[in-house]
mmCIF file of C-alpha atoms in Angstrom:
data_model
loop_
_atom_site.group_PDB
_atom_site.id
_atom_site.type_symbol
_atom_site.label_atom_id
_atom_site.label_comp_id
_atom_site.label_asym_id
_atom_site.label_seq_id
_atom_site.Cartn_x
_atom_site.Cartn_y
_atom_site.Cartn_z
ATOM 1 C CA MET A 12 0.000 0.000 0.000
ATOM 2 C CA LYS A 13 1.366 3.398 -0.998
ATOM 3 C CA THR A 14 1.759 6.080 1.631
ATOM 4 C CA ILE A 15 0.389 9.568 1.091
ATOM 5 C CA THR A 16 3.982 10.819 0.768
ATOM 6 C CA HIS A 17 4.637 8.303 -2.021
ATOM 7 C CA LYS A 18 1.413 9.272 -3.802
ATOM 8 C CA LEU A 19 2.276 12.966 -3.563
ATOM 9 C CA ALA A 20 5.742 12.260 -4.988
ATOM 10 C CA GLU A 21 4.133 10.456 -7.946
ATOM 11 C CA ILE A 22 1.790 13.388 -8.574
ATOM 12 C CA GLU A 23 4.659 15.876 -8.361
ATOM 13 C CA SER A 24 6.715 13.794 -10.812
ATOM 14 C CA TYR A 25 3.754 13.591 -13.206
ATOM 15 C CA LEU A 26 3.235 17.370 -13.109
ATOM 16 C CA PHE A 27 6.950 18.120 -13.665
ATOM 17 C CA ASP A 28 6.900 15.706 -16.627
ATOM 18 C CA LEU A 29 3.775 17.423 -17.951
ATOM 19 C CA GLN A 30 5.539 20.782 -17.723
ATOM 20 C CA ASP A 31 8.439 19.295 -19.724
ATOM 21 C CA GLU A 32 6.045 17.994 -22.398
ATOM 22 C CA ILE A 33 4.171 21.292 -22.698
ATOM 23 C CA CYS A 34 7.412 23.256 -23.031
ATOM 24 C CA ALA A 35 8.795 20.846 -25.645
ATOM 25 C CA SER A 36 5.557 21.087 -27.664
ATOM 26 C CA LEU A 37 5.569 24.888 -27.551
ATOM 27 C CA GLU A 38 9.237 25.031 -28.572
ATOM 28 C CA LYS A 39 8.496 22.709 -31.492
ATOM 29 C CA ALA A 40 5.484 24.785 -32.555
ATOM 30 C CA ASP A 41 7.517 27.982 -32.330
ATOM 31 C CA GLY A 42 10.484 26.619 -34.254
ATOM 32 C CA ALA A 43 13.091 28.936 -32.735
ATOM 33 C CA GLY A 44 12.270 29.918 -29.164
ATOM 34 C CA LYS A 45 13.719 28.051 -26.205
ATOM 35 C CA PHE A 46 12.464 28.157 -22.635
ATOM 36 C CA LYS A 47 14.721 29.520 -19.909
ATOM 37 C CA GLU A 48 14.219 27.912 -16.511
ATOM 38 C CA ASP A 49 14.411 29.337 -13.017
ATOM 39 C CA LYS A 50 14.169 26.807 -10.185
ATOM 40 C CA TRP A 51 13.134 28.091 -6.791
ATOM 41 C CA ALA A 52 12.869 26.567 -3.326
ATOM 42 C CA ASN A 53 11.743 27.776 0.065
ATOM 43 C CA LYS A 54 12.321 25.567 3.114
ATOM 44 C CA THR A 55 8.998 26.500 4.697
ATOM 45 C CA CYS A 56 6.564 26.581 1.785
ATOM 46 C CA GLY A 57 7.712 24.517 -1.218
ATOM 47 C CA HIS A 58 9.510 24.631 -4.544
ATOM 48 C CA GLY A 59 8.941 24.919 -8.254
ATOM 49 C CA ARG A 60 10.156 25.794 -11.736
ATOM 50 C CA THR A 61 9.391 28.927 -13.715
ATOM 51 C CA ARG A 62 9.914 28.684 -17.469
ATOM 52 C CA VAL A 63 9.715 31.547 -19.947
ATOM 53 C CA LEU A 64 10.131 31.628 -23.724
ATOM 54 C CA GLU A 65 10.723 35.076 -25.231
ATOM 55 C CA ASN A 66 11.038 36.487 -28.741
ATOM 56 C CA GLY A 67 10.110 33.312 -30.591
ATOM 57 C CA LEU A 68 8.904 33.144 -34.160
ATOM 58 C CA VAL A 69 5.317 32.373 -33.117
ATOM 59 C CA PHE A 70 5.242 33.319 -29.426
ATOM 60 C CA GLU A 71 6.353 36.754 -28.326
ATOM 61 C CA GLN A 72 6.331 35.464 -24.766
ATOM 62 C CA ALA A 73 5.110 32.233 -23.174
ATOM 63 C CA GLY A 74 5.291 30.934 -19.615
ATOM 64 C CA VAL A 75 4.798 27.436 -18.217
ATOM 65 C CA ASN A 76 5.206 27.366 -14.453
ATOM 66 C CA PHE A 77 4.832 24.778 -11.720
ATOM 67 C CA SER A 78 4.772 25.443 -7.982
ATOM 68 C CA LEU A 79 4.380 22.940 -5.168
ATOM 69 C CA VAL A 80 3.332 25.052 -2.201
ATOM 70 C CA LYS A 81 2.648 23.729 1.288
ATOM 71 C CA GLY A 82 1.066 25.313 4.310
ATOM 72 C CA GLY A 83 -1.118 24.817 7.341
ATOM 73 C CA SER A 84 -4.281 26.043 5.629
ATOM 74 C CA LEU A 85 -5.534 27.531 2.387
ATOM 75 C CA PRO A 86 -5.331 31.312 2.025
ATOM 76 C CA ALA A 87 -8.565 33.314 2.230
ATOM 77 C CA CYS A 88 -8.520 34.055 -1.501
ATOM 78 C CA ALA A 89 -8.603 30.306 -2.228
ATOM 79 C CA THR A 90 -11.701 29.764 -0.121
ATOM 80 C CA GLU A 91 -13.569 32.931 -1.112
ATOM 81 C CA LYS A 92 -15.566 31.212 -3.849
ATOM 82 C CA ARG A 93 -15.503 27.797 -2.168
ATOM 83 C CA PRO A 94 -16.275 28.432 1.517
ATOM 84 C CA GLU A 95 -16.600 24.692 2.173
ATOM 85 C CA LEU A 96 -12.776 24.516 1.869
ATOM 86 C CA ALA A 97 -12.190 27.006 4.704
ATOM 87 C CA GLY A 98 -9.938 25.525 7.366
ATOM 88 C CA CYS A 99 -8.447 22.913 5.044
#
């Protein structure tokens, strides 16, 4: 039986792979532009990758970002339209 930590790691891996696939597809469609990557990490809240393509043949600017953010509860703006999530 998989632990929640193992399941979360699988989801994170899937989403990073999806980001890779999206960026590769956009680069192929553009024909010239290449994404530049900025990895970030914060010990208390998470990590992620920001990717930006600029001055391509098709795309003037494109961004494909992924953030894994952790915290004790959802921020108020996240529960504003879904009050049933308050306190989660």
